Tab-separated table of C-alpha atoms and ligand atoms in Angstrom:
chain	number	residue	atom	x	y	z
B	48	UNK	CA	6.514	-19.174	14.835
B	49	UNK	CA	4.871	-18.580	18.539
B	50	UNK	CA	2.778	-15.683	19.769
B	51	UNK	CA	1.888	-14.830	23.345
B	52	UNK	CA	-0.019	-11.930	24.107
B	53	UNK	CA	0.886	-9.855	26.805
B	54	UNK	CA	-0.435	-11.498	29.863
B	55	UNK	CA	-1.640	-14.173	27.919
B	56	UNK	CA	-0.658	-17.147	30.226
B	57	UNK	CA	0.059	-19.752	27.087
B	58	UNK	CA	0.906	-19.186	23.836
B	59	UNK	CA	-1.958	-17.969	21.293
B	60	UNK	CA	0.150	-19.944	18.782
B	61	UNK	CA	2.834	-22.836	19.275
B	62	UNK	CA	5.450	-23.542	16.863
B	63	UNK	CA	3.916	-22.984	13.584
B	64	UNK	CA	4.743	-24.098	10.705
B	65	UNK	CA	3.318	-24.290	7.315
B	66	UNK	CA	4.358	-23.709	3.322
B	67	UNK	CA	1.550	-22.516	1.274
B	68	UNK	CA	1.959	-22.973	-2.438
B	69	UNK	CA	1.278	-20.027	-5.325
B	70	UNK	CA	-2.165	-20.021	-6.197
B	71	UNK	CA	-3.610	-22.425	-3.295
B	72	UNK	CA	-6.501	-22.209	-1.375
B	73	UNK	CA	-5.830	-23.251	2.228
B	74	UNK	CA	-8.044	-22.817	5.290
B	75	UNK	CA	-7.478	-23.502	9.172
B	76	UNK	CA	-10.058	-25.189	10.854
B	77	UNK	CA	-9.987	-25.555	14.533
B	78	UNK	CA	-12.215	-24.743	17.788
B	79	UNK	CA	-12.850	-21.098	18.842
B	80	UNK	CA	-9.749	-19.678	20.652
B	81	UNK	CA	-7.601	-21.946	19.039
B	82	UNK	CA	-5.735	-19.273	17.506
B	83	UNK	CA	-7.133	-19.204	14.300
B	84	UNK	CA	-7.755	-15.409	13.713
B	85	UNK	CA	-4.272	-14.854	15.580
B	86	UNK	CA	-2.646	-16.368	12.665
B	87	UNK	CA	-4.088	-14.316	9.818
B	88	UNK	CA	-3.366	-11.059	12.062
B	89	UNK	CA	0.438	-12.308	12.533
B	90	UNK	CA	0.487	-12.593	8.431
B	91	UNK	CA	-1.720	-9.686	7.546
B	92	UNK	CA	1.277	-7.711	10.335
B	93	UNK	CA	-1.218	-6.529	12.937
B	94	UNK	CA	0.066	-8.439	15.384
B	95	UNK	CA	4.263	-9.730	15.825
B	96	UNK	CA	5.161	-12.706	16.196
B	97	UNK	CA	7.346	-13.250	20.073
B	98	UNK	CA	9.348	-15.842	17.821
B	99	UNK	CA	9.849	-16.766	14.226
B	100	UNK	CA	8.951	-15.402	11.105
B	101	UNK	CA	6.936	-15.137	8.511
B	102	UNK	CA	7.596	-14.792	4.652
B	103	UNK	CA	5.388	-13.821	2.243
B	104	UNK	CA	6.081	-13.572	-1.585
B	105	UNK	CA	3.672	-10.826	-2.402
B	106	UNK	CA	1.212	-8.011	-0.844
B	107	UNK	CA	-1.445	-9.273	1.523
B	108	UNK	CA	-5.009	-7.903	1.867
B	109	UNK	CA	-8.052	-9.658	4.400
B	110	UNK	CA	-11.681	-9.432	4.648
B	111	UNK	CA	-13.074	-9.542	7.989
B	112	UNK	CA	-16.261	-11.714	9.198
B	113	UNK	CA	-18.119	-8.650	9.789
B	114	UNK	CA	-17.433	-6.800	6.603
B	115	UNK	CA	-15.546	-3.682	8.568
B	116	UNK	CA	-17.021	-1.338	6.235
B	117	UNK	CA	-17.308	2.350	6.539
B	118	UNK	CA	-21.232	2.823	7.187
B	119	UNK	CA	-20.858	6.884	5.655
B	120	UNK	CA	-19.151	5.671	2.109
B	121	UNK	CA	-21.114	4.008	-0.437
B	122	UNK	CA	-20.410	0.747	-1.838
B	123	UNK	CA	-18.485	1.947	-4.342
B	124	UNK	CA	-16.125	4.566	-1.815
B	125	UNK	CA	-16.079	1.960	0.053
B	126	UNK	CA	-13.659	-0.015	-2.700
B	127	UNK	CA	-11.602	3.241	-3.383
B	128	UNK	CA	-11.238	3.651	-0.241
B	129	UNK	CA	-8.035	0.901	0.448
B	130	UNK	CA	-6.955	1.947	-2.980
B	131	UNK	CA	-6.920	5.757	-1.991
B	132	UNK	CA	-4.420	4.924	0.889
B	133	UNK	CA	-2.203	3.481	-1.682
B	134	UNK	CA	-1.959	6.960	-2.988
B	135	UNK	CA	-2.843	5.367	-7.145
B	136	UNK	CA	-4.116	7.528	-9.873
B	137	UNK	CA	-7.275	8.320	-10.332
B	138	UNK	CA	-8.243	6.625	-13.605
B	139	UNK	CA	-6.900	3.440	-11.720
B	140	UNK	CA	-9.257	3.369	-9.185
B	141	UNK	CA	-12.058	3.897	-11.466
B	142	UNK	CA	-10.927	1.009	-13.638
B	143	UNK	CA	-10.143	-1.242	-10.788
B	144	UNK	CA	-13.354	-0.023	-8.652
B	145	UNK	CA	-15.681	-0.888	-11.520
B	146	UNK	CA	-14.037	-4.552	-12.101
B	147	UNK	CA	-14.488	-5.929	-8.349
B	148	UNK	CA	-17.582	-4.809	-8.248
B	149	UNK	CA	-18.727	-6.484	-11.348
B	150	UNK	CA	-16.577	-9.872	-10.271
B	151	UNK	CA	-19.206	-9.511	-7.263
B	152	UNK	CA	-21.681	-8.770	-9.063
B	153	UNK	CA	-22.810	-5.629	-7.600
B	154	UNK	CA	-22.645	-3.225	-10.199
B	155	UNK	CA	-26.400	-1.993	-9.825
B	156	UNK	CA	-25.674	-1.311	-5.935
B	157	UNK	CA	-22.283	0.849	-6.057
B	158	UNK	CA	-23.863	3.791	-5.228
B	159	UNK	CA	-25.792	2.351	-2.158
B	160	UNK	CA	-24.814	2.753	1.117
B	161	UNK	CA	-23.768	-0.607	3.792
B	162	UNK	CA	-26.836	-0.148	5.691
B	163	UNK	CA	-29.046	-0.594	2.511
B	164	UNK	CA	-26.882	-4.125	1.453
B	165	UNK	CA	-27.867	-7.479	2.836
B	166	UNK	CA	-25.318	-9.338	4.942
B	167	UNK	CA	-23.677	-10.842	2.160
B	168	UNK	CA	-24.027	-7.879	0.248
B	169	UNK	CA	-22.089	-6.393	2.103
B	170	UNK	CA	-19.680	-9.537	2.700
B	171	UNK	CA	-19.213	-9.535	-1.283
B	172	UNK	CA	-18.281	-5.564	-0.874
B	173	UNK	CA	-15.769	-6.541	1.778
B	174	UNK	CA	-14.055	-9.052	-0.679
B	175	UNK	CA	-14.188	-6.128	-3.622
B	176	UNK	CA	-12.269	-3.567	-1.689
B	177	UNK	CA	-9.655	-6.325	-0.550
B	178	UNK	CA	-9.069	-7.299	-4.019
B	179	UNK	CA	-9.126	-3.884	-5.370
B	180	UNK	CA	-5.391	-3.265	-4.002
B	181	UNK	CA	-4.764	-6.318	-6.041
B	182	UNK	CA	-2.873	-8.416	-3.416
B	183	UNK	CA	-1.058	-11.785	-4.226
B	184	UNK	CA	-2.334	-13.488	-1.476
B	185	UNK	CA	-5.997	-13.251	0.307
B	186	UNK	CA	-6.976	-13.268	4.046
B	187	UNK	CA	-10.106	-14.237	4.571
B	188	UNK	CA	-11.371	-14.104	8.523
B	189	UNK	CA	-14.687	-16.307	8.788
B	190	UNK	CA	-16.190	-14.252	6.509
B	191	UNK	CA	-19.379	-16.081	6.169
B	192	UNK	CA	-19.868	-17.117	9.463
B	193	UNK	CA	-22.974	-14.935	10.256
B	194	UNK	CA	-25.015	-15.727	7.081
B	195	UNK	CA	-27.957	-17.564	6.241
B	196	UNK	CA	-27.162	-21.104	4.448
B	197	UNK	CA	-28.124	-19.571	1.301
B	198	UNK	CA	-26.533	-16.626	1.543
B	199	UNK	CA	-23.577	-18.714	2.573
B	200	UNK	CA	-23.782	-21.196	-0.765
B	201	UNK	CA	-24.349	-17.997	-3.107
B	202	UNK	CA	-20.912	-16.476	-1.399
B	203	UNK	CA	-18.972	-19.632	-1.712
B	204	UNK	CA	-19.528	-19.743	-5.127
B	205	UNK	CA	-18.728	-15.646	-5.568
B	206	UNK	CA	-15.018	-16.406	-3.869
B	207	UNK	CA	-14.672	-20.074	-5.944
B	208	UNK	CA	-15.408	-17.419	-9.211
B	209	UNK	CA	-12.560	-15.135	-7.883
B	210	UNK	CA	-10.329	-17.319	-6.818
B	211	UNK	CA	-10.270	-19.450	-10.113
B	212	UNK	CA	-9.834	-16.058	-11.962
B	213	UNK	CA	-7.354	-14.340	-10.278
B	214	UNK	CA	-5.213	-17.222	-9.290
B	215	UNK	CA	-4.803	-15.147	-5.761
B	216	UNK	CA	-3.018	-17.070	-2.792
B	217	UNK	CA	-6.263	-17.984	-0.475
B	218	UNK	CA	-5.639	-18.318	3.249
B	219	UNK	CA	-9.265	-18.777	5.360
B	220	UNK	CA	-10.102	-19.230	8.525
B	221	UNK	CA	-13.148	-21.446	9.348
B	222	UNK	CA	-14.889	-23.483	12.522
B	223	UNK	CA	-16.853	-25.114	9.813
B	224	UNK	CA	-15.431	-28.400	8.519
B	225	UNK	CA	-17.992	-28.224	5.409
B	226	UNK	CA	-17.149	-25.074	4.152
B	227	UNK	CA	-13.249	-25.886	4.783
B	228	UNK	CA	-13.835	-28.874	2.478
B	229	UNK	CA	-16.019	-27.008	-0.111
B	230	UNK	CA	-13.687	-24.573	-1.124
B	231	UNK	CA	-9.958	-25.508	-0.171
B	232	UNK	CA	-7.275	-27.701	-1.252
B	233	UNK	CA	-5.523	-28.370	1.609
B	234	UNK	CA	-7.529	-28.251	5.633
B	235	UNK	CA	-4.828	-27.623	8.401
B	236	UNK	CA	-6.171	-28.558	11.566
B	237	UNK	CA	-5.563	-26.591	14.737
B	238	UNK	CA	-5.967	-27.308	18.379
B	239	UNK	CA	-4.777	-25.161	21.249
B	240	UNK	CA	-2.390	-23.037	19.245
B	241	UNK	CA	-0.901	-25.999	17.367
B	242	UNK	CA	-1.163	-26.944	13.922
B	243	UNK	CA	-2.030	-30.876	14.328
B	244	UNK	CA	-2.615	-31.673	10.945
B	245	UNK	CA	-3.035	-31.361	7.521
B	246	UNK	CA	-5.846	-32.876	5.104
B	247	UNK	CA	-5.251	-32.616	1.066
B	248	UNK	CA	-9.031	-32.470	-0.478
B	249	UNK	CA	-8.931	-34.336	-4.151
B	250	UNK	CA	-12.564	-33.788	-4.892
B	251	UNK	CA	-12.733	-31.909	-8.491
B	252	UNK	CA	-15.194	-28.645	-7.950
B	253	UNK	CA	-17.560	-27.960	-7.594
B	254	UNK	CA	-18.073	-30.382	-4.507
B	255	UNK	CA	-21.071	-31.595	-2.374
B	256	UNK	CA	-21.596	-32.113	1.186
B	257	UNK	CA	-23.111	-35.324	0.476
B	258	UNK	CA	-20.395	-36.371	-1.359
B	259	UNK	CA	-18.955	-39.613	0.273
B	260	UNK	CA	-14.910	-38.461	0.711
B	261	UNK	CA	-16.724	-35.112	3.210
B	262	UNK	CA	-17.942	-37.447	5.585
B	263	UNK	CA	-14.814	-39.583	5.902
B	264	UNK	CA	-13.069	-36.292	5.970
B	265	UNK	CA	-15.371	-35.089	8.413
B	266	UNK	CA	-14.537	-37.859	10.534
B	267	UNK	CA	-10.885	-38.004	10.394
B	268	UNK	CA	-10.828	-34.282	11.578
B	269	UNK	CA	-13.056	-35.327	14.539
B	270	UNK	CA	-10.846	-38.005	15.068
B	271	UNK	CA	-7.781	-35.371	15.246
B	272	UNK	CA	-9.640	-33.081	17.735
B	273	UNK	CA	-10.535	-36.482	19.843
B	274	UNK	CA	-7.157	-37.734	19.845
B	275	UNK	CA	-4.832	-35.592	21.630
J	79	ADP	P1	-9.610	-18.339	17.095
J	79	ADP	O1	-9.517	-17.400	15.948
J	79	ADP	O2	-9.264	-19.752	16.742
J	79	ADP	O3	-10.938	-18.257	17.802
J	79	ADP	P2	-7.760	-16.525	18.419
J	79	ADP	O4	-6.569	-16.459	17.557
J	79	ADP	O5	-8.743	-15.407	18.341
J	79	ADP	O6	-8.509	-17.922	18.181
J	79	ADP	O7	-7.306	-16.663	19.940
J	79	ADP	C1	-6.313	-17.577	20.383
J	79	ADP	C2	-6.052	-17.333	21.867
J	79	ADP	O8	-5.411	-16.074	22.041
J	79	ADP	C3	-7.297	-17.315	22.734
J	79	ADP	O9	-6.988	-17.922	23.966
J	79	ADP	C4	-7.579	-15.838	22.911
J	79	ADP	O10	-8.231	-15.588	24.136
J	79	ADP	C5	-6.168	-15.244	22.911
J	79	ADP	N1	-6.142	-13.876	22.353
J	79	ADP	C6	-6.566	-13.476	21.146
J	79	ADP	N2	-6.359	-12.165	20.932
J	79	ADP	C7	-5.773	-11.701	22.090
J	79	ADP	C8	-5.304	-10.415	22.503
J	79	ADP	N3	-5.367	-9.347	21.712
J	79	ADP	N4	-4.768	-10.331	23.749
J	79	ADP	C9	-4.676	-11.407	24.555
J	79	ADP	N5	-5.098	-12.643	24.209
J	79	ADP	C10	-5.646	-12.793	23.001
């Protein structure tokens, strides 16, 4: 698929093309403005494609880099809140509510409000109240791009945990090559709009920066971005 904005003078996205499998974690690394975020919008339908199409096999929810919550609902109305637009019974919401936040682990805050959360606190309430509609597959838009490196290592491990258990279709967006080869199984790189190429990661988790196969991937990517 392409997409140019209106008055965009070149395409946000050029000829894309990718299969992701059931169950797989994939993220898109790539340079800022390479059109990254454009593809998650053009899959999560807030955005058309000009040409194309997309196919999903289930329902699609995404958590944003900066959380997006609403600062007047508490943690817990927060995670109702997605599931409230979806018109399901009440005893549902309570069920579901109470097991996202736990997979988080942030029972003991529900009833605190966004402001009174950390920033990944309040990342980890983002990903409850995506996976509280129970999607098949899972956006997931930088989302731990403005954290602190431990803050960062403690949320990897939260969406490893969720992904492992709910076998949930992963699709992230990253600029950060570690993180990309941390979590995923498969790294498509992007450049300009383009997909340029894809990386399969072999490493059994949990992985390590320092293991030896990051830094050859590391410099296979840079190679990519070097290249053309
Ligand atoms: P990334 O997520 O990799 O940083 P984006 O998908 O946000 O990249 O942007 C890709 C390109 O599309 C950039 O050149 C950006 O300026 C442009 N773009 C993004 N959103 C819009 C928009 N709503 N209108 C016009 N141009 C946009």
């Amino acid at each position: 698929m392409t997409k140019i904005y209106k008055g965009g003078k070149k395409p946000a996205v050029l000829d894309f093309n990718l299969e992701i499998d059931d169950g797989e974690f994939f993220c898109l690394v790539g340079p800022s403005g390479c059109g990254k975020s454009t593809i998650l919008k053009l899959i999560a339908d807030l955005e058309k494609p000009t040409s194309g199409k997309i196919e999903k096999k289930g329902r699609v929810a995404m958590a944003f880099q900066s959380a997006g919550l609403f600062p007047w609902l508490t943690v817990k109305e927060n995670v109702e809140f997605g599931m409230k637009m979806e018109n399901l019974a009440q005893h549902e919401i309570k069920a579901r509510t109470s097991k996202y936040i736990e997979l988080v682990s942030l029972a003991e805050f529900s009833n605190k409000y966004p402001r009174e959360l950390s920033g990944g606190q309040r990342q980890r309430v983002g990903l409850a109240r995506a996976l509280a509609v129970e999607p098949e597959i899972l956006l997931l838009d930088e989302p731990f791009s403005a954290l602190d490196p431990l803050t960062t290592e403690e949320l990897h491990k939260c969406v490893l945990k969720i992904w492992e258990e709910t076998h949930k279709t992963i699709l992230m967006v990253s600029h950060l090559l570690e993180e990309a080869y941390l979590l995923s199984d498969r790294i498509g790189v992007m450049r300009n709009g383009e997909l340029i190429k894809i990386f399969k990661v072999e490493d059994t988790r949990p992985r390590e920066e320092t293991h030896k196969s990051f830094s050859i991937l590391m410099r296979q990517i840079k190679k990519e971005f070097s290249n053309k």
